[in-house]
DNA sequence: CCCTGATTCGC
DNA sequence: GCGAATCAGG
């Protein structure tokens, strides 16, 4: 693989977005994170912006600023990328059980217009026909959740969303995920139900 | 141990 | 220019 314009574009874009070198490398494919980092430096864009966690050090060498104060726009208003996140890709067909609101007791506030409107959404039973044991297990586990943010998730962290994405009380479980699974043991238990464990139950 | 970016240096 | 190896750290 070589650094074609297109690949460099992707690199720049993702780096600007605060994506990690490994994430970028994964996206591009055919390169390691070292290659990405190397390229980043060669391109001279190793600055820290946004989600960076570097030392404050001296003044920010950013903002060359043209003498034309046209757009009084601040760096970033409020990306709020969280909204779309709570639906981690399911590697397999879950038993059609949607996470909905795992812990908090806030099923449907007042706002429902978040739906992208387009393709029909998958059926979301939203009913908690989960075995009491599994539920209890989840409750317990969520007390010890690592409370990771979207950016902190990796392939080895549980991606089960906890809380209400519309509020600050939102995070991801973050406990060690089962190998090959997107969730930790407890959450896999409620996410991937063996159909047999379900049945009708007047609520 | 998982991960992060930074740097070096042979190719 | 490239990126593996290595370093330094969270």
PDB file of N, CA and C in Angstrom, chain A residues 68-151:
ATOM      1  N   UNK A  68      -8.593  38.645   7.573  1.00  0.00           N
ATOM      2  CA  UNK A  68     -10.013  38.816   7.278  1.00  0.00           C
ATOM      3  C   UNK A  68     -10.887  38.118   8.304  1.00  0.00           C
ATOM      4  N   UNK A  69     -11.371  38.872   9.238  1.00  0.00           N
ATOM      5  CA  UNK A  69     -12.286  38.321  10.260  1.00  0.00           C
ATOM      6  C   UNK A  69     -13.673  38.113   9.680  1.00  0.00           C
ATOM      7  N   UNK A  70     -13.791  37.063   8.924  1.00  0.00           N
ATOM      8  CA  UNK A  70     -15.075  36.828   8.270  1.00  0.00           C
ATOM      9  C   UNK A  70     -15.992  35.941   9.106  1.00  0.00           C
ATOM     10  N   UNK A  71     -15.457  34.778   9.397  1.00  0.00           N
ATOM     11  CA  UNK A  71     -16.295  33.841  10.130  1.00  0.00           C
ATOM     12  C   UNK A  71     -15.949  33.809  11.609  1.00  0.00           C
ATOM     13  N   UNK A  72     -16.789  34.373  12.392  1.00  0.00           N
ATOM     14  CA  UNK A  72     -16.585  34.415  13.852  1.00  0.00           C
ATOM     15  C   UNK A  72     -16.918  33.080  14.474  1.00  0.00           C
ATOM     16  N   UNK A  73     -16.570  32.021  13.780  1.00  0.00           N
ATOM     17  CA  UNK A  73     -16.950  30.712  14.286  1.00  0.00           C
ATOM     18  C   UNK A  73     -15.894  30.134  15.224  1.00  0.00           C
ATOM     19  N   UNK A  74     -16.351  29.670  16.327  1.00  0.00           N
ATOM     20  CA  UNK A  74     -15.452  29.023  17.284  1.00  0.00           C
ATOM     21  C   UNK A  74     -15.032  27.680  16.712  1.00  0.00           C
ATOM     22  N   UNK A  75     -13.991  27.122  17.282  1.00  0.00           N
ATOM     23  CA  UNK A  75     -13.480  25.827  16.831  1.00  0.00           C
ATOM     24  C   UNK A  75     -14.586  24.810  16.577  1.00  0.00           C
ATOM     25  N   UNK A  76     -15.322  24.489  17.575  1.00  0.00           N
ATOM     26  CA  UNK A  76     -16.393  23.510  17.430  1.00  0.00           C
ATOM     27  C   UNK A  76     -17.562  23.862  18.332  1.00  0.00           C
ATOM     28  N   UNK A  77     -18.713  23.933  17.761  1.00  0.00           N
ATOM     29  CA  UNK A  77     -19.921  24.231  18.548  1.00  0.00           C
ATOM     30  C   UNK A  77     -20.211  23.102  19.525  1.00  0.00           C
ATOM     31  N   UNK A  78     -20.708  22.063  19.069  1.00  0.00           N
ATOM     32  CA  UNK A  78     -21.037  20.885  19.876  1.00  0.00           C
ATOM     33  C   UNK A  78     -21.307  19.702  18.972  1.00  0.00           C
ATOM     34  N   UNK A  79     -20.278  18.939  18.706  1.00  0.00           N
ATOM     35  CA  UNK A  79     -20.412  17.790  17.812  1.00  0.00           C
ATOM     36  C   UNK A  79     -21.518  16.843  18.266  1.00  0.00           C
ATOM     37  N   UNK A  80     -21.452  16.465  19.495  1.00  0.00           N
ATOM     38  CA  UNK A  80     -22.428  15.536  20.053  1.00  0.00           C
ATOM     39  C   UNK A  80     -22.555  14.272  19.235  1.00  0.00           C
ATOM     40  N   UNK A  81     -21.498  13.552  19.149  1.00  0.00           N
ATOM     41  CA  UNK A  81     -21.495  12.332  18.332  1.00  0.00           C
ATOM     42  C   UNK A  81     -22.135  11.168  19.050  1.00  0.00           C
ATOM     43  N   UNK A  82     -22.459  11.390  20.251  1.00  0.00           N
ATOM     44  CA  UNK A  82     -22.944  10.298  21.087  1.00  0.00           C
ATOM     45  C   UNK A  82     -24.256   9.706  20.594  1.00  0.00           C
ATOM     46  N   UNK A  83     -25.084  10.539  20.074  1.00  0.00           N
ATOM     47  CA  UNK A  83     -26.424  10.107  19.723  1.00  0.00           C
ATOM     48  C   UNK A  83     -26.466   8.859  18.848  1.00  0.00           C
ATOM     49  N   UNK A  84     -25.563   8.797  17.915  1.00  0.00           N
ATOM     50  CA  UNK A  84     -25.616   7.669  16.986  1.00  0.00           C
ATOM     51  C   UNK A  84     -24.868   6.451  17.478  1.00  0.00           C
ATOM     52  N   UNK A  85     -24.161   6.626  18.525  1.00  0.00           N
ATOM     53  CA  UNK A  85     -23.294   5.549  18.984  1.00  0.00           C
ATOM     54  C   UNK A  85     -23.932   4.342  19.639  1.00  0.00           C
ATOM     55  N   UNK A  86     -24.973   4.534  20.374  1.00  0.00           N
ATOM     56  CA  UNK A  86     -25.477   3.429  21.194  1.00  0.00           C
ATOM     57  C   UNK A  86     -25.858   2.176  20.437  1.00  0.00           C
ATOM     58  N   UNK A  87     -25.584   2.131  19.178  1.00  0.00           N
ATOM     59  CA  UNK A  87     -25.927   0.903  18.486  1.00  0.00           C
ATOM     60  C   UNK A  87     -24.698   0.245  17.903  1.00  0.00           C
ATOM     61  N   UNK A  88     -23.913  -0.375  18.747  1.00  0.00           N
ATOM     62  CA  UNK A  88     -22.705  -1.050  18.295  1.00  0.00           C
ATOM     63  C   UNK A  88     -23.059  -2.149  17.313  1.00  0.00           C
ATOM     64  N   UNK A  89     -22.247  -2.276  16.311  1.00  0.00           N
ATOM     65  CA  UNK A  89     -22.543  -3.295  15.318  1.00  0.00           C
ATOM     66  C   UNK A  89     -22.591  -4.676  15.947  1.00  0.00           C
ATOM     67  N   UNK A  90     -23.622  -5.362  15.638  1.00  0.00           N
ATOM     68  CA  UNK A  90     -23.741  -6.717  16.168  1.00  0.00           C
ATOM     69  C   UNK A  90     -23.187  -7.701  15.156  1.00  0.00           C
ATOM     70  N   UNK A  91     -22.189  -8.407  15.551  1.00  0.00           N
ATOM     71  CA  UNK A  91     -21.530  -9.349  14.670  1.00  0.00           C
ATOM     72  C   UNK A  91     -22.471 -10.469  14.233  1.00  0.00           C
ATOM     73  N   UNK A  92     -23.359 -10.799  15.089  1.00  0.00           N
ATOM     74  CA  UNK A  92     -24.281 -11.869  14.762  1.00  0.00           C
ATOM     75  C   UNK A  92     -25.689 -11.341  14.905  1.00  0.00           C
ATOM     76  N   UNK A  93     -26.602 -12.165  14.612  1.00  0.00           N
ATOM     77  CA  UNK A  93     -27.989 -11.776  14.773  1.00  0.00           C
ATOM     78  C   UNK A  93     -28.417 -11.950  16.218  1.00  0.00           C
ATOM     79  N   UNK A  94     -28.528 -10.868  16.902  1.00  0.00           N
ATOM     80  CA  UNK A  94     -29.045 -10.988  18.276  1.00  0.00           C
ATOM     81  C   UNK A  94     -30.472 -11.473  18.185  1.00  0.00           C
ATOM     82  N   UNK A  95     -30.994 -11.940  19.245  1.00  0.00           N
ATOM     83  CA  UNK A  95     -32.361 -12.439  19.224  1.00  0.00           C
ATOM     84  C   UNK A  95     -33.341 -11.283  19.184  1.00  0.00           C
ATOM     85  N   UNK A  96     -33.034 -10.332  18.360  1.00  0.00           N
ATOM     86  CA  UNK A  96     -33.929  -9.193  18.184  1.00  0.00           C
ATOM     87  C   UNK A  96     -34.276  -8.512  19.493  1.00  0.00           C
ATOM     88  N   UNK A  97     -33.286  -8.356  20.304  1.00  0.00           N
ATOM     89  CA  UNK A  97     -33.525  -7.682  21.574  1.00  0.00           C
ATOM     90  C   UNK A  97     -32.706  -6.402  21.606  1.00  0.00           C
ATOM     91  N   UNK A  98     -33.370  -5.307  21.664  1.00  0.00           N
ATOM     92  CA  UNK A  98     -32.661  -4.033  21.640  1.00  0.00           C
ATOM     93  C   UNK A  98     -32.303  -3.570  23.034  1.00  0.00           C
ATOM     94  N   UNK A  99     -31.119  -3.006  23.149  1.00  0.00           N
ATOM     95  CA  UNK A  99     -30.628  -2.475  24.425  1.00  0.00           C
ATOM     96  C   UNK A  99     -31.566  -1.451  25.040  1.00  0.00           C
ATOM     97  N   UNK A 100     -32.165  -0.643  24.238  1.00  0.00           N
ATOM     98  CA  UNK A 100     -33.055   0.399  24.748  1.00  0.00           C
ATOM     99  C   UNK A 100     -32.370   1.180  25.842  1.00  0.00           C
ATOM    100  N   UNK A 101     -32.942   1.245  26.993  1.00  0.00           N
ATOM    101  CA  UNK A 101     -32.326   1.954  28.108  1.00  0.00           C
ATOM    102  C   UNK A 101     -31.979   0.972  29.206  1.00  0.00           C
ATOM    103  N   UNK A 102     -30.813   0.408  29.112  1.00  0.00           N
ATOM    104  CA  UNK A 102     -30.347  -0.615  30.032  1.00  0.00           C
ATOM    105  C   UNK A 102     -30.572  -0.354  31.500  1.00  0.00           C
ATOM    106  N   UNK A 103     -30.065   0.739  31.986  1.00  0.00           N
ATOM    107  CA  UNK A 103     -30.160   0.929  33.422  1.00  0.00           C
ATOM    108  C   UNK A 103     -31.161   2.000  33.824  1.00  0.00           C
ATOM    109  N   UNK A 104     -30.990   3.154  33.257  1.00  0.00           N
ATOM    110  CA  UNK A 104     -31.863   4.246  33.664  1.00  0.00           C
ATOM    111  C   UNK A 104     -33.334   3.953  33.400  1.00  0.00           C
ATOM    112  N   UNK A 105     -34.141   4.607  34.131  1.00  0.00           N
ATOM    113  CA  UNK A 105     -35.572   4.389  33.974  1.00  0.00           C
ATOM    114  C   UNK A 105     -36.154   5.482  33.115  1.00  0.00           C
ATOM    115  N   UNK A 106     -35.503   5.724  31.990  1.00  0.00           N
ATOM    116  CA  UNK A 106     -35.985   6.766  31.100  1.00  0.00           C
ATOM    117  C   UNK A 106     -36.187   6.221  29.705  1.00  0.00           C
ATOM    118  N   UNK A 107     -37.243   5.487  29.541  1.00  0.00           N
ATOM    119  CA  UNK A 107     -37.532   4.848  28.261  1.00  0.00           C
ATOM    120  C   UNK A 107     -37.700   5.848  27.135  1.00  0.00           C
ATOM    121  N   UNK A 108     -38.739   6.602  27.191  1.00  0.00           N
ATOM    122  CA  UNK A 108     -38.994   7.578  26.155  1.00  0.00           C
ATOM    123  C   UNK A 108     -39.365   8.917  26.747  1.00  0.00           C
ATOM    124  N   UNK A 109     -38.412   9.819  26.784  1.00  0.00           N
ATOM    125  CA  UNK A 109     -38.645  11.165  27.311  1.00  0.00           C
ATOM    126  C   UNK A 109     -39.794  11.836  26.589  1.00  0.00           C
ATOM    127  N   UNK A 110     -39.483  12.764  25.768  1.00  0.00           N
ATOM    128  CA  UNK A 110     -40.542  13.449  25.043  1.00  0.00           C
ATOM    129  C   UNK A 110     -40.136  13.542  23.589  1.00  0.00           C
ATOM    130  N   UNK A 111     -38.835  13.419  23.446  1.00  0.00           N
ATOM    131  CA  UNK A 111     -38.278  13.588  22.111  1.00  0.00           C
ATOM    132  C   UNK A 111     -38.175  12.254  21.401  1.00  0.00           C
ATOM    133  N   UNK A 112     -38.674  12.216  20.214  1.00  0.00           N
ATOM    134  CA  UNK A 112     -38.614  10.964  19.466  1.00  0.00           C
ATOM    135  C   UNK A 112     -38.101  11.199  18.057  1.00  0.00           C
ATOM    136  N   UNK A 113     -37.823  12.448  17.752  1.00  0.00           N
ATOM    137  CA  UNK A 113     -37.459  12.821  16.390  1.00  0.00           C
ATOM    138  C   UNK A 113     -36.024  12.519  16.030  1.00  0.00           C
ATOM    139  N   UNK A 114     -35.358  11.771  16.873  1.00  0.00           N
ATOM    140  CA  UNK A 114     -33.958  11.463  16.604  1.00  0.00           C
ATOM    141  C   UNK A 114     -33.829  10.423  15.500  1.00  0.00           C
ATOM    142  N   UNK A 115     -34.919   9.807  15.191  1.00  0.00           N
ATOM    143  CA  UNK A 115     -34.900   8.783  14.152  1.00  0.00           C
ATOM    144  C   UNK A 115     -34.531   9.387  12.798  1.00  0.00           C
ATOM    145  N   UNK A 116     -33.488   8.870  12.221  1.00  0.00           N
ATOM    146  CA  UNK A 116     -32.957   9.351  10.943  1.00  0.00           C
ATOM    147  C   UNK A 116     -34.004   9.419   9.841  1.00  0.00           C
ATOM    148  N   UNK A 117     -35.015   8.684   9.933  1.00  0.00           N
ATOM    149  CA  UNK A 117     -36.033   8.651   8.899  1.00  0.00           C
ATOM    150  C   UNK A 117     -35.454   8.200   7.579  1.00  0.00           C
ATOM    151  N   UNK A 118     -35.760   7.017   7.207  1.00  0.00           N
ATOM    152  CA  UNK A 118     -35.215   6.498   5.971  1.00  0.00           C
ATOM    153  C   UNK A 118     -35.603   5.043   5.853  1.00  0.00           C
ATOM    154  N   UNK A 119     -34.651   4.219   6.117  1.00  0.00           N
ATOM    155  CA  UNK A 119     -34.961   2.792   6.078  1.00  0.00           C
ATOM    156  C   UNK A 119     -35.736   2.429   7.339  1.00  0.00           C
ATOM    157  N   UNK A 120     -36.572   1.445   7.202  1.00  0.00           N
ATOM    158  CA  UNK A 120     -37.331   1.003   8.376  1.00  0.00           C
ATOM    159  C   UNK A 120     -36.392   0.482   9.445  1.00  0.00           C
ATOM    160  N   UNK A 121     -36.644   0.906  10.638  1.00  0.00           N
ATOM    161  CA  UNK A 121     -35.792   0.464  11.732  1.00  0.00           C
ATOM    162  C   UNK A 121     -36.098  -0.980  12.076  1.00  0.00           C
ATOM    163  N   UNK A 122     -35.108  -1.667  12.572  1.00  0.00           N
ATOM    164  CA  UNK A 122     -35.331  -3.048  12.969  1.00  0.00           C
ATOM    165  C   UNK A 122     -36.310  -3.070  14.131  1.00  0.00           C
ATOM    166  N   UNK A 123     -37.060  -4.119  14.216  1.00  0.00           N
ATOM    167  CA  UNK A 123     -38.037  -4.239  15.290  1.00  0.00           C
ATOM    168  C   UNK A 123     -37.359  -4.163  16.640  1.00  0.00           C
ATOM    169  N   UNK A 124     -37.893  -3.366  17.509  1.00  0.00           N
ATOM    170  CA  UNK A 124     -37.296  -3.244  18.825  1.00  0.00           C
ATOM    171  C   UNK A 124     -38.319  -3.519  19.916  1.00  0.00           C
ATOM    172  N   UNK A 125     -38.382  -4.753  20.285  1.00  0.00           N
ATOM    173  CA  UNK A 125     -39.317  -5.198  21.301  1.00  0.00           C
ATOM    174  C   UNK A 125     -39.346  -4.277  22.509  1.00  0.00           C
ATOM    175  N   UNK A 126     -38.200  -3.856  22.919  1.00  0.00           N
ATOM    176  CA  UNK A 126     -38.100  -2.938  24.045  1.00  0.00           C
ATOM    177  C   UNK A 126     -38.692  -3.501  25.329  1.00  0.00           C
ATOM    178  N   UNK A 127     -39.258  -4.639  25.209  1.00  0.00           N
ATOM    179  CA  UNK A 127     -39.813  -5.258  26.415  1.00  0.00           C
ATOM    180  C   UNK A 127     -38.706  -6.014  27.119  1.00  0.00           C
ATOM    181  N   UNK A 128     -38.697  -5.892  28.389  1.00  0.00           N
ATOM    182  CA  UNK A 128     -37.632  -6.557  29.139  1.00  0.00           C
ATOM    183  C   UNK A 128     -37.996  -7.996  29.520  1.00  0.00           C
ATOM    184  N   UNK A 129     -37.981  -8.807  28.516  1.00  0.00           N
ATOM    185  CA  UNK A 129     -38.271 -10.209  28.793  1.00  0.00           C
ATOM    186  C   UNK A 129     -36.965 -10.942  29.020  1.00  0.00           C
ATOM    187  N   UNK A 130     -36.225 -10.370  29.892  1.00  0.00           N
ATOM    188  CA  UNK A 130     -34.924 -10.947  30.181  1.00  0.00           C
ATOM    189  C   UNK A 130     -34.977 -11.715  31.490  1.00  0.00           C
ATOM    190  N   UNK A 131     -34.266 -12.776  31.514  1.00  0.00           N
ATOM    191  CA  UNK A 131     -34.278 -13.585  32.725  1.00  0.00           C
ATOM    192  C   UNK A 131     -33.855 -12.754  33.920  1.00  0.00           C
ATOM    193  N   UNK A 132     -34.532 -12.909  35.004  1.00  0.00           N
ATOM    194  CA  UNK A 132     -34.262 -12.157  36.232  1.00  0.00           C
ATOM    195  C   UNK A 132     -32.805 -12.260  36.655  1.00  0.00           C
ATOM    196  N   UNK A 133     -32.248 -13.425  36.446  1.00  0.00           N
ATOM    197  CA  UNK A 133     -30.841 -13.602  36.850  1.00  0.00           C
ATOM    198  C   UNK A 133     -29.956 -12.680  36.025  1.00  0.00           C
ATOM    199  N   UNK A 134     -30.163 -12.739  34.702  1.00  0.00           N
ATOM    200  CA  UNK A 134     -29.359 -11.906  33.804  1.00  0.00           C
ATOM    201  C   UNK A 134     -29.531 -10.440  34.135  1.00  0.00           C
ATOM    202  N   UNK A 135     -30.745 -10.058  34.388  1.00  0.00           N
ATOM    203  CA  UNK A 135     -31.019  -8.665  34.710  1.00  0.00           C
ATOM    204  C   UNK A 135     -30.293  -8.234  35.971  1.00  0.00           C
ATOM    205  N   UNK A 136     -30.400  -9.085  36.965  1.00  0.00           N
ATOM    206  CA  UNK A 136     -29.734  -8.785  38.233  1.00  0.00           C
ATOM    207  C   UNK A 136     -28.234  -8.691  38.020  1.00  0.00           C
ATOM    208  N   UNK A 137     -27.747  -9.591  37.220  1.00  0.00           N
ATOM    209  CA  UNK A 137     -26.314  -9.610  36.919  1.00  0.00           C
ATOM    210  C   UNK A 137     -25.890  -8.302  36.273  1.00  0.00           C
ATOM    211  N   UNK A 138     -26.703  -7.873  35.344  1.00  0.00           N
ATOM    212  CA  UNK A 138     -26.401  -6.635  34.638  1.00  0.00           C
ATOM    213  C   UNK A 138     -26.402  -5.451  35.588  1.00  0.00           C
ATOM    214  N   UNK A 139     -27.414  -5.402  36.421  1.00  0.00           N
ATOM    215  CA  UNK A 139     -27.497  -4.306  37.383  1.00  0.00           C
ATOM    216  C   UNK A 139     -26.230  -4.235  38.234  1.00  0.00           C
ATOM    217  N   UNK A 140     -25.832  -5.415  38.666  1.00  0.00           N
ATOM    218  CA  UNK A 140     -24.647  -5.500  39.517  1.00  0.00           C
ATOM    219  C   UNK A 140     -23.399  -5.038  38.772  1.00  0.00           C
ATOM    220  N   UNK A 141     -23.280  -5.564  37.575  1.00  0.00           N
ATOM    221  CA  UNK A 141     -22.110  -5.227  36.761  1.00  0.00           C
ATOM    222  C   UNK A 141     -22.033  -3.738  36.443  1.00  0.00           C
ATOM    223  N   UNK A 142     -23.159  -3.174  36.196  1.00  0.00           N
ATOM    224  CA  UNK A 142     -23.157  -1.766  35.806  1.00  0.00           C
ATOM    225  C   UNK A 142     -22.716  -0.832  36.931  1.00  0.00           C
ATOM    226  N   UNK A 143     -22.763  -1.365  38.107  1.00  0.00           N
ATOM    227  CA  UNK A 143     -22.257  -0.566  39.225  1.00  0.00           C
ATOM    228  C   UNK A 143     -20.742  -0.429  39.125  1.00  0.00           C
ATOM    229  N   UNK A 144     -20.151  -1.456  38.551  1.00  0.00           N
ATOM    230  CA  UNK A 144     -18.694  -1.481  38.449  1.00  0.00           C
ATOM    231  C   UNK A 144     -18.201  -1.103  37.060  1.00  0.00           C
ATOM    232  N   UNK A 145     -19.105  -0.672  36.249  1.00  0.00           N
ATOM    233  CA  UNK A 145     -18.721  -0.300  34.884  1.00  0.00           C
ATOM    234  C   UNK A 145     -17.609   0.734  34.907  1.00  0.00           C
ATOM    235  N   UNK A 146     -16.834   0.700  33.874  1.00  0.00           N
ATOM    236  CA  UNK A 146     -15.707   1.639  33.820  1.00  0.00           C
ATOM    237  C   UNK A 146     -16.140   3.008  33.317  1.00  0.00           C
ATOM    238  N   UNK A 147     -17.344   3.083  32.874  1.00  0.00           N
ATOM    239  CA  UNK A 147     -17.888   4.352  32.396  1.00  0.00           C
ATOM    240  C   UNK A 147     -17.014   4.995  31.327  1.00  0.00           C
ATOM    241  N   UNK A 148     -16.814   4.283  30.288  1.00  0.00           N
ATOM    242  CA  UNK A 148     -15.991   4.816  29.208  1.00  0.00           C
ATOM    243  C   UNK A 148     -16.803   5.720  28.288  1.00  0.00           C
ATOM    244  N   UNK A 149     -16.084   6.620  27.654  1.00  0.00           N
ATOM    245  CA  UNK A 149     -16.739   7.473  26.666  1.00  0.00           C
ATOM    246  C   UNK A 149     -16.625   6.769  25.323  1.00  0.00           C
ATOM    247  N   UNK A 150     -17.317   7.307  24.386  1.00  0.00           N
ATOM    248  CA  UNK A 150     -17.315   6.705  23.055  1.00  0.00           C
ATOM    249  C   UNK A 150     -15.903   6.528  22.516  1.00  0.00           C
ATOM    250  N   UNK A 151     -15.108   7.541  22.733  1.00  0.00           N
ATOM    251  CA  UNK A 151     -13.748   7.503  22.193  1.00  0.00           C
ATOM    252  C   UNK A 151     -12.848   6.487  22.883  1.00  0.00           C
TER     253      UNK A 151
END
